[in-house]
Amino acid sequence: MTNLTTILKKYKESGTFTRDEIISLLGIEDEKELMQLFTQADQVRKEYLGDEVHLRGIIEFSNWCIRNCLYCGINRCNQELARYRMSSDEILATAAEAISMGFKTVVLQSGEDFYYTGEIVADIVAGIKAMGAAVTLSLGERPRADYAQWKMAGADRYLLKFETSDPDLYARLHPGSSLAHRLRCLEDLRELGYQVGSGNMVGLPGQDLASLAGDILLMRSLSLDMAGIGPFIPHPATPLLQAEPGTVKLTLKVLAATRLLLPRTHLPSTTALGSVDSDGRRSGLLAGANVLMVNLTPLRYRNLYEIYPAKAEVKDDPGRLKIEAESMVKQLGRRISTGYGHGNLYKPKPQINA
Ligand code: SAH
C-alpha cells in the first residue's frame, strides 16, 4: 500500500516529497493509483506551463564517438556500424529546411566527435542563429573553452544527460569517465549562461527505485531548464545486449514524479518512450511532459544514428513526423507553441569566460 492520497495531500501543501515518498510513488502498481499520479502531474504541467507543447527539431549530425558507453549503439567499439559526418553546409541546409517548416529550435546532437572543433561548431551555431532559430547543442563532454565559444556564437541551450545519479553505476557504464566530471560540465554550462538540460535513463541494469529517486532529486538540485527521461533500450552490438529494457510504466512514473518536483522544467516525451511503445509519447504528454522532439536527420543517415535499436522515426521524413506530432497534440486538446520555448526556471547573469 503506497498511501498515495496522504503523500499527494502533503505535496499540495509543501510542493515537495521526501526521498522515501518518491520511492513510494515509483513503486505504485495499482492502476487507479497510477492514474491518480499521472493526473496530478498533468494538472501541475497545465497550471505552470499551460497547454502549449514545444516542438524541437533534432539533427543528429555525426555518429563518430570517442567513448565506450556500455549501453550506446554508437560507442567506439561497435565495428559493425558505418560512420558518417555531415558537413557544415549540410547541417546548415538541414537547419534552414527545419526553420522553413516552422521549427523554432534546432537541436544539434552527435557522438563525442572532436573532428568538429570549437570553431567549426561555433560557425554552425552562428549560421543557424542568423536564420532566427534557437539552438540547443548536445555534443557530450567538451572543454569549458568550447562551451564558452559556442555560447558566444549564440547557442542558447545545452543537453547533457547525467544518465544515472549513482556514481558507481555511472563508472561501470562509462569506462574512463565519472559522474563527477559530467556534473562539472553541467556546472560549467550553467555558469556560462546556457539553459541547461540533463536527465536520466530508466531501467538500467543495476538501478533500483532508490537510485531513480536519487536521479529525480539530482534533477531538482540542478534546477534544470529541461530534463530528458527515457527508458533504457538494450542494443545488440553492446555489452548490455542481454539486459532487460526499461518499461514504459516505470518511465512514466519517473516522468510524473519529476513533473511534480520540477513544475516549470521542460520535460520531453522522449523518442525512446515512443520506441518501446507506439503510444508511449502520447502517454508521456499525459503524465507531465510538454515537449516533443522531431527527428530531422536526413534519411540517408537516420538509421546510422542507432543509439538504441528500433528507434522510432527511422523511416519517416521530417514533414510527416511533424504532422504526426501536431495531430497528436491537437487530439489531446493542446496546441503547438509558436514561441521559442526557452527555459524559464533559472536566470543567471551570463558570464562568458573560458
Ligand atoms: N554524445 C552525446 C549524445 C548522446 S546520445 C552526449 O554524451 O550527451 C543521447 C542520449 O541517448 C544519451 O544521453 C542517452 O541518455 C540516450 N541513450 C543512449 N543509448 C541508449 C540506449 N541504449 N537506450 C536508451 N537511451 C539511450
Coordinates of C-alpha atoms and ligand atoms in Angstrom, one line a residue:
M1 CA 0.0 0.0 0.0
T2 CA 1.6 3.3 -1.0
N3 CA -0.7 5.7 0.9
L4 CA -0.7 7.8 -2.2
T5 CA -3.5 10.1 -1.0
T6 CA -1.5 11.1 2.0
I7 CA 1.6 11.7 0.0
L8 CA -0.2 13.8 -2.6
K9 CA -2.1 15.8 0.1
K10 CA 1.2 16.6 1.8
Y11 CA 2.7 17.5 -1.6
K12 CA -0.1 20.0 -2.3
E13 CA 0.7 21.8 1.0
S14 CA 4.5 21.7 0.7
G15 CA 5.3 21.3 -3.0
T16 CA 7.8 18.6 -2.3
F17 CA 8.5 15.0 -1.4
T18 CA 11.0 13.2 0.8
R19 CA 13.2 10.6 -0.8
D20 CA 11.1 7.8 0.7
E21 CA 7.9 9.3 -0.7
I22 CA 9.4 9.4 -4.2
I23 CA 10.4 5.7 -3.8
S24 CA 6.7 5.0 -2.8
L25 CA 5.5 6.8 -5.9
L26 CA 7.8 4.9 -8.1
G27 CA 6.6 1.6 -6.5
I28 CA 2.9 2.2 -7.4
E29 CA 1.4 -0.8 -9.2
D30 CA -2.3 -0.3 -8.7
E31 CA -3.8 1.1 -11.9
K32 CA -6.1 3.5 -10.1
E33 CA -3.2 4.9 -8.1
L34 CA -1.1 5.2 -11.3
M35 CA -3.9 7.3 -12.9
Q36 CA -4.1 9.4 -9.8
L37 CA -0.3 10.1 -10.0
F38 CA -0.4 10.9 -13.8
T39 CA -3.4 13.1 -13.5
Q40 CA -1.8 15.1 -10.7
A41 CA 1.4 15.5 -12.9
D42 CA -0.8 16.6 -15.8
Q43 CA -2.5 19.2 -13.7
V44 CA 0.7 20.6 -12.4
R45 CA 2.0 20.8 -16.0
K46 CA -1.1 22.7 -17.0
E47 CA -1.0 25.0 -14.1
Y48 CA 2.6 26.0 -14.5
L49 CA 3.2 25.7 -18.3
G50 CA -0.2 25.7 -19.9
D51 CA -1.3 23.7 -22.9
E52 CA 1.5 24.6 -25.2
V53 CA 3.7 21.8 -26.5
H54 CA 7.1 22.8 -27.8
L55 CA 8.4 21.0 -30.9
R56 CA 12.2 20.8 -31.2
G57 CA 13.8 19.7 -34.4
I58 CA 16.8 17.4 -33.9
I59 CA 19.7 16.9 -36.4
E60 CA 22.0 14.0 -35.5
F61 CA 25.0 15.2 -37.5
S62 CA 27.7 12.6 -36.6
N63 CA 27.8 9.1 -35.2
W64 CA 31.5 9.1 -34.6
C65 CA 32.3 8.8 -30.9
I66 CA 35.4 8.5 -28.8
R67 CA 33.5 7.0 -25.9
N68 CA 32.6 3.5 -25.0
C69 CA 29.3 3.8 -23.1
L70 CA 28.2 0.3 -22.4
Y71 CA 24.5 0.9 -23.4
C72 CA 25.1 3.0 -26.5
G73 CA 24.9 1.6 -30.0
I74 CA 27.3 4.2 -31.5
N75 CA 30.0 3.6 -28.9
R76 CA 33.5 3.5 -30.5
C77 CA 33.8 -0.3 -30.1
N78 CA 30.9 -1.0 -32.4
Q79 CA 32.8 -2.1 -35.5
E80 CA 29.6 -3.1 -37.4
L81 CA 28.4 0.4 -37.8
A82 CA 29.1 2.6 -40.8
R83 CA 30.1 6.0 -39.6
Y84 CA 29.0 9.3 -41.1
R85 CA 29.7 13.0 -40.6
M86 CA 27.5 15.8 -42.0
S87 CA 29.4 18.8 -43.4
S88 CA 28.8 22.2 -42.0
D89 CA 26.9 23.1 -45.2
E90 CA 24.8 20.0 -45.0
I91 CA 23.9 20.8 -41.3
L92 CA 23.1 24.4 -42.2
A93 CA 20.9 23.4 -45.2
T94 CA 19.0 20.9 -42.9
A95 CA 18.5 23.6 -40.3
A96 CA 17.3 26.0 -42.9
E97 CA 14.7 23.5 -44.0
A98 CA 13.6 22.9 -40.4
I99 CA 13.2 26.7 -39.9
S100 CA 11.1 26.9 -43.1
M101 CA 8.9 24.2 -41.8
G102 CA 8.3 26.3 -38.7
F103 CA 10.7 24.9 -36.1
K104 CA 11.8 27.5 -33.6
T105 CA 14.5 25.3 -32.1
V106 CA 17.2 23.3 -33.8
V107 CA 18.9 20.7 -31.6
L108 CA 22.3 19.5 -32.9
Q109 CA 23.4 16.2 -31.5
S110 CA 26.3 13.8 -32.1
G111 CA 28.6 11.3 -30.5
E112 CA 31.7 12.9 -28.9
D113 CA 33.4 13.8 -32.1
F114 CA 36.3 16.2 -31.9
Y115 CA 36.5 16.4 -35.7
Y116 CA 34.1 19.2 -35.1
T117 CA 36.4 21.7 -33.4
G118 CA 35.2 24.6 -31.2
E119 CA 35.5 26.8 -34.2
I120 CA 33.6 24.6 -36.7
V121 CA 30.7 24.2 -34.2
A122 CA 30.7 28.0 -33.4
D123 CA 30.4 28.8 -37.1
I124 CA 27.5 26.4 -37.5
V125 CA 25.8 27.8 -34.4
A126 CA 26.2 31.4 -35.7
G127 CA 24.8 30.3 -39.1
I128 CA 21.7 28.8 -37.5
K129 CA 21.2 31.8 -35.2
A130 CA 21.3 34.1 -38.1
M131 CA 18.4 32.3 -39.6
G132 CA 16.3 33.1 -36.5
A133 CA 16.1 29.8 -34.6
A134 CA 17.1 29.0 -31.0
V135 CA 20.0 26.5 -30.9
T136 CA 20.4 23.5 -28.5
L137 CA 23.7 21.6 -28.5
S138 CA 24.1 18.1 -27.3
L139 CA 27.7 17.1 -28.2
G140 CA 28.8 15.5 -24.9
E141 CA 31.6 16.4 -22.7
R142 CA 33.9 19.1 -24.1
P143 CA 36.4 21.5 -22.6
R144 CA 34.9 24.6 -21.0
A145 CA 36.6 26.8 -23.6
D146 CA 34.5 25.1 -26.3
Y147 CA 31.3 25.6 -24.4
A148 CA 32.2 29.3 -23.9
Q149 CA 33.0 29.7 -27.6
W150 CA 29.6 28.2 -28.6
K151 CA 27.8 30.4 -26.1
M152 CA 29.5 33.4 -27.5
A153 CA 28.4 32.3 -31.0
G154 CA 24.8 32.4 -29.8
A155 CA 24.0 28.8 -28.6
D156 CA 21.0 29.0 -26.2
R157 CA 20.8 25.6 -24.6
Y158 CA 22.9 22.5 -23.9
L159 CA 21.6 19.0 -23.3
L160 CA 23.9 16.7 -21.4
K161 CA 22.2 13.9 -19.5
F162 CA 23.8 12.7 -16.3
E163 CA 22.2 9.3 -17.1
T164 CA 22.3 8.0 -13.5
S165 CA 23.0 9.7 -10.2
D166 CA 24.6 6.6 -8.8
P167 CA 28.4 7.3 -9.1
D168 CA 29.3 3.6 -9.0
L169 CA 26.8 2.6 -11.7
Y170 CA 27.9 5.7 -13.7
A171 CA 31.5 4.5 -13.6
R172 CA 30.6 0.9 -14.6
L173 CA 28.6 2.2 -17.6
H174 CA 31.1 4.8 -18.7
P175 CA 34.6 3.3 -18.7
G176 CA 37.2 6.0 -18.1
S177 CA 34.6 8.6 -17.1
S178 CA 33.0 9.8 -13.9
L179 CA 29.7 11.3 -12.7
A180 CA 31.8 14.0 -11.0
H181 CA 33.2 15.1 -14.4
R182 CA 29.7 15.0 -16.0
L183 CA 28.4 17.2 -13.2
R184 CA 31.4 19.5 -13.6
C185 CA 30.5 20.0 -17.3
L186 CA 26.9 20.8 -16.2
E187 CA 28.2 23.4 -13.8
D188 CA 30.4 25.0 -16.5
L189 CA 27.4 25.2 -18.8
R190 CA 25.3 26.8 -16.1
E191 CA 28.0 29.3 -15.3
L192 CA 28.4 30.2 -18.9
G193 CA 24.7 31.2 -19.1
Y194 CA 23.2 28.2 -21.0
Q195 CA 19.8 27.0 -20.4
V196 CA 20.7 23.6 -19.1
G197 CA 19.1 20.2 -20.0
S198 CA 20.1 16.9 -18.4
G199 CA 18.2 13.8 -17.4
N200 CA 18.5 10.0 -16.9
M201 CA 17.7 6.6 -18.3
V202 CA 15.2 4.4 -16.6
G203 CA 15.6 0.7 -16.1
L204 CA 19.4 0.5 -16.4
P205 CA 20.8 -2.8 -15.2
G206 CA 21.8 -2.3 -11.5
Q207 CA 19.5 0.6 -11.0
D208 CA 16.7 0.4 -8.3
L209 CA 13.9 2.7 -7.2
A210 CA 16.1 4.4 -4.6
S211 CA 18.6 5.1 -7.3
L212 CA 15.9 6.6 -9.5
A213 CA 14.6 8.7 -6.6
G214 CA 18.2 10.0 -6.4
D215 CA 18.1 10.9 -10.1
I216 CA 14.9 12.9 -9.5
L217 CA 16.4 14.7 -6.5
L218 CA 19.5 15.5 -8.6
M219 CA 17.4 16.9 -11.4
R220 CA 15.9 19.2 -8.9
S221 CA 19.1 20.3 -7.2
L222 CA 20.5 21.1 -10.7
S223 CA 17.4 23.4 -11.2
L224 CA 17.2 22.1 -14.8
D225 CA 15.5 24.0 -17.5
M226 CA 15.0 20.7 -19.3
A227 CA 15.1 17.1 -18.3
G228 CA 15.0 14.1 -20.7
I229 CA 13.8 10.9 -19.1
G230 CA 13.8 7.8 -21.3
P231 CA 13.7 4.1 -20.9
F232 CA 17.0 2.2 -21.4
I233 CA 16.8 0.0 -24.5
P234 CA 19.4 -2.7 -24.9
H235 CA 21.3 -2.6 -28.2
P236 CA 22.6 -5.9 -29.7
A237 CA 26.0 -4.5 -30.6
T238 CA 26.8 -3.5 -27.0
P239 CA 27.8 -5.4 -23.8
L240 CA 24.3 -4.9 -22.4
L241 CA 22.6 -6.7 -25.2
Q242 CA 21.0 -9.2 -22.8
A243 CA 19.9 -6.7 -20.2
E244 CA 16.2 -6.2 -19.6
P245 CA 14.8 -3.0 -21.2
G246 CA 13.3 -0.2 -19.1
T247 CA 9.5 -0.3 -19.0
V248 CA 7.1 2.4 -20.2
K249 CA 5.3 2.2 -16.9
L250 CA 8.3 2.9 -14.7
T251 CA 9.5 5.7 -17.1
L252 CA 6.1 7.4 -16.9
K253 CA 6.2 7.2 -13.1
V254 CA 9.7 8.8 -13.1
L255 CA 8.4 11.5 -15.5
A256 CA 5.3 12.2 -13.4
A257 CA 7.2 12.4 -10.1
T258 CA 9.7 14.7 -11.8
R259 CA 7.0 17.0 -13.1
L260 CA 5.6 17.3 -9.5
L261 CA 9.1 18.2 -8.1
L262 CA 10.1 20.4 -11.1
P263 CA 6.9 22.2 -12.1
R264 CA 8.5 24.6 -14.5
T265 CA 11.0 22.4 -16.2
H266 CA 10.6 21.4 -19.9
L267 CA 10.1 17.7 -20.0
P268 CA 10.1 16.0 -23.4
S269 CA 8.0 12.9 -24.1
T270 CA 11.1 11.2 -25.5
T271 CA 11.7 9.3 -28.7
A272 CA 12.9 6.4 -26.6
L273 CA 9.5 6.2 -24.9
G274 CA 7.9 6.2 -28.4
S275 CA 10.2 3.4 -29.4
V276 CA 9.2 0.9 -26.8
D277 CA 5.5 1.6 -27.2
S278 CA 3.7 3.1 -30.1
D279 CA 1.5 5.0 -27.7
G280 CA 4.5 6.0 -25.4
R281 CA 4.8 9.6 -26.5
R282 CA 1.1 10.3 -26.1
S283 CA 1.2 8.7 -22.6
G284 CA 4.2 10.9 -21.7
L285 CA 2.3 14.0 -22.7
L286 CA -0.5 12.9 -20.3
A287 CA 1.9 12.3 -17.4
G288 CA 3.6 15.7 -17.2
A289 CA 5.6 16.2 -20.5
N290 CA 5.3 19.3 -22.6
V291 CA 7.9 18.9 -25.3
L292 CA 8.3 16.7 -28.4
M293 CA 11.5 16.1 -30.4
V294 CA 11.1 15.6 -34.1
N295 CA 13.9 13.9 -36.0
L296 CA 15.2 16.0 -38.9
T297 CA 18.3 13.9 -39.6
P298 CA 18.5 13.3 -43.4
L299 CA 17.0 9.9 -44.2
R300 CA 20.3 8.6 -45.6
Y301 CA 21.9 8.9 -42.2
R302 CA 18.9 8.3 -39.9
N303 CA 19.4 4.6 -39.3
L304 CA 23.1 5.0 -38.7
Y305 CA 22.5 7.1 -35.6
E306 CA 21.4 4.0 -33.8
I307 CA 22.0 4.7 -30.1
Y308 CA 19.3 2.1 -29.4
P309 CA 17.6 -0.3 -31.8
A310 CA 14.2 0.2 -33.4
K311 CA 14.4 3.9 -32.8
A312 CA 11.0 5.3 -33.7
E313 CA 11.1 7.6 -36.7
V314 CA 13.8 5.8 -38.7
K315 CA 11.9 5.8 -41.9
D316 CA 9.6 8.9 -41.8
D317 CA 10.5 12.2 -43.4
P318 CA 10.5 15.3 -41.2
G319 CA 7.3 16.8 -42.8
R320 CA 5.4 13.6 -41.9
L321 CA 6.8 13.4 -38.4
K322 CA 5.9 17.0 -37.8
I323 CA 2.3 16.4 -38.9
E324 CA 2.0 13.3 -36.8
A325 CA 3.3 15.2 -33.7
E326 CA 0.9 18.1 -34.4
S327 CA -2.1 15.9 -34.8
M328 CA -1.3 14.0 -31.5
V329 CA -1.0 17.3 -29.7
K330 CA -4.3 18.5 -31.2
Q331 CA -6.1 15.3 -30.3
L332 CA -5.1 15.9 -26.7
G333 CA -6.8 19.3 -26.8
R334 CA -3.4 21.1 -26.6
R335 CA -1.6 23.3 -29.1
I336 CA 1.8 23.7 -30.6
S337 CA 3.8 26.6 -29.3
T338 CA 4.7 29.3 -31.8
G339 CA 7.4 30.8 -29.5
Y340 CA 10.9 29.7 -28.8
G341 CA 10.0 27.8 -25.6
H342 CA 13.0 29.0 -23.7
G343 CA 13.6 27.6 -20.2
N344 CA 12.1 29.8 -17.6
L345 CA 13.3 28.4 -14.4
Y346 CA 16.8 29.7 -13.8
K347 CA 18.0 33.1 -15.0
P348 CA 21.7 33.6 -14.0
K349 CA 23.7 36.5 -15.2
P350 CA 25.7 35.3 -18.2
Q351 CA 29.4 35.4 -17.6
I352 CA 31.2 34.3 -20.7
N353 CA 34.8 33.5 -19.8
A354 CA 36.6 30.3 -20.5
Ligands
SAH1 N1 27.2 12.3 -27.1 C1 26.1 13.0 -26.5 C2 24.7 12.4 -27.0 C3 24.4 11.0 -26.6 S1 23.0 10.3 -27.3 C4 26.1 13.0 -25.0 O1 27.0 12.4 -24.5 O2 25.4 13.7 -24.4 C5 21.7 11.0 -26.4 C6 21.1 10.2 -25.3 O3 20.7 8.9 -25.8 C7 22.0 9.8 -24.1 O4 22.2 10.9 -23.3 C8 21.3 8.6 -23.5 O5 20.5 9.0 -22.4 C9 20.5 8.1 -24.7 N2 20.8 6.7 -25.0 C10 22.0 6.2 -25.5 N3 21.9 4.9 -25.6 C11 20.7 4.5 -25.2 C12 20.0 3.2 -25.0 N4 20.6 2.1 -25.4 N5 18.7 3.2 -24.6 C13 18.1 4.4 -24.3 N6 18.7 5.6 -24.3 C14 20.0 5.7 -24.8

